[in-house]
GROMACS .gro file of C-alpha atoms in nm:
model
   76
    1PHE     CA    1  -7.406  12.767   4.361
    2ASP     CA    2  -7.094  12.950   4.474
    3PRO     CA    3  -7.182  13.311   4.571
    4ARG     CA    4  -6.837  13.423   4.456
    5HIS     CA    5  -6.944  13.356   4.096
    6TYR     CA    6  -7.192  13.642   4.118
    7LEU     CA    7  -6.943  13.908   4.226
    8GLY     CA    8  -6.722  14.123   4.005
    9THR     CA    9  -6.402  13.984   3.863
   10HIS     CA   10  -6.070  14.081   4.017
   11ARG     CA   11  -5.949  14.261   3.704
   12TYR     CA   12  -6.240  14.445   3.546
   13GLY     CA   13  -6.523  14.430   3.798
   14PHE     CA   14  -6.770  14.265   3.559
   15PRO     CA   15  -6.982  13.985   3.708
   16LYS     CA   16  -6.854  13.635   3.631
   17THR     CA   17  -7.215  13.527   3.597
   18GLY     CA   18  -7.451  13.776   3.438
   19PRO     CA   19  -7.830  13.746   3.408
   20HIS     CA   20  -7.825  13.541   3.085
   21ARG     CA   21  -7.572  13.291   3.213
   22LEU     CA   22  -7.760  13.265   3.543
   23ARG     CA   23  -8.086  13.190   3.361
   24PHE     CA   24  -7.908  12.921   3.156
   25LEU     CA   25  -7.760  12.767   3.472
   26LEU     CA   26  -8.094  12.763   3.653
   27GLU     CA   27  -8.274  12.609   3.355
   28SER     CA   28  -7.998  12.349   3.317
   29VAL     CA   29  -8.014  12.251   3.685
   30LYS     CA   30  -8.394  12.229   3.667
   31ASP     CA   31  -8.372  12.006   3.358
   32LEU     CA   32  -8.105  11.784   3.516
   33ARG     CA   33  -8.310  11.747   3.833
   34GLU     CA   34  -8.617  11.646   3.631
   35THR     CA   35  -8.417  11.399   3.420
   36LEU     CA   36  -8.271  11.238   3.732
   37ARG     CA   37  -8.614  11.227   3.899
   38LYS     CA   38  -8.755  11.036   3.601
   39LYS     CA   39  -8.475  10.782   3.646
   40GLY     CA   40  -8.549  10.741   4.016
   41SER     CA   41  -8.265  10.958   4.143
   42THR     CA   42  -8.231  11.312   4.273
   43LEU     CA   43  -8.008  11.615   4.258
   44VAL     CA   44  -7.875  11.795   4.563
   45VAL     CA   45  -7.838  12.169   4.508
   46ARG     CA   46  -7.675  12.395   4.764
   47LYS     CA   47  -7.565  12.759   4.785
   48GLY     CA   48  -7.235  12.845   4.948
   49LYS     CA   49  -6.862  12.808   4.915
   50PRO     CA   50  -6.800  12.458   4.773
   51GLU     CA   51  -6.522  12.389   5.025
   52ASP     CA   52  -6.778  12.438   5.304
   53VAL     CA   53  -7.088  12.294   5.138
   54VAL     CA   54  -6.923  11.971   5.023
   55SER     CA   55  -6.770  11.912   5.365
   56ASP     CA   56  -7.109  11.966   5.534
   57LEU     CA   57  -7.281  11.736   5.286
   58ILE     CA   58  -7.024  11.459   5.342
   59ASN     CA   59  -7.079  11.488   5.717
   60GLN     CA   60  -7.458  11.472   5.669
   61LEU     CA   61  -7.440  11.164   5.445
   62GLY     CA   62  -7.185  10.988   5.662
   63SER     CA   63  -7.094  10.712   5.416
   64VAL     CA   64  -6.905  10.886   5.136
   65SER     CA   65  -6.612  10.690   4.994
   66ALA     CA   66  -6.500  10.930   4.720
   67VAL     CA   67  -6.546  11.289   4.604
   68ALA     CA   68  -6.460  11.415   4.254
   69PHE     CA   69  -6.430  11.781   4.166
   70HIS     CA   70  -6.304  12.020   3.902
   71GLU     CA   71  -6.108  12.330   3.988
   72GLU     CA   72  -6.150  12.637   3.768
   73VAL     CA   73  -5.837  12.745   3.584
   74ARG     CA   74  -5.733  13.095   3.687
   75GLU     CA   75  -5.532  13.344   3.491
   76ILE     CA   76  -5.207  13.463   3.643
   0.00000   0.00000   0.00000
């Protein structure tokens, strides 16, 4: 979870993630974690800037050969 998603937007000051969206995200993550657990896997959830959290996680795991990501499209 990127803390920047819970701050106001740069144009209008409204939160990018309001209470309803946050509830949906938390329920979705909980459901995904449970689904993965039933299949013998797990889900790693972290809070922080992705550029820091992913780097730390790669260093902790030590044997990462690839990382895939999606960058949010920003308006100009």
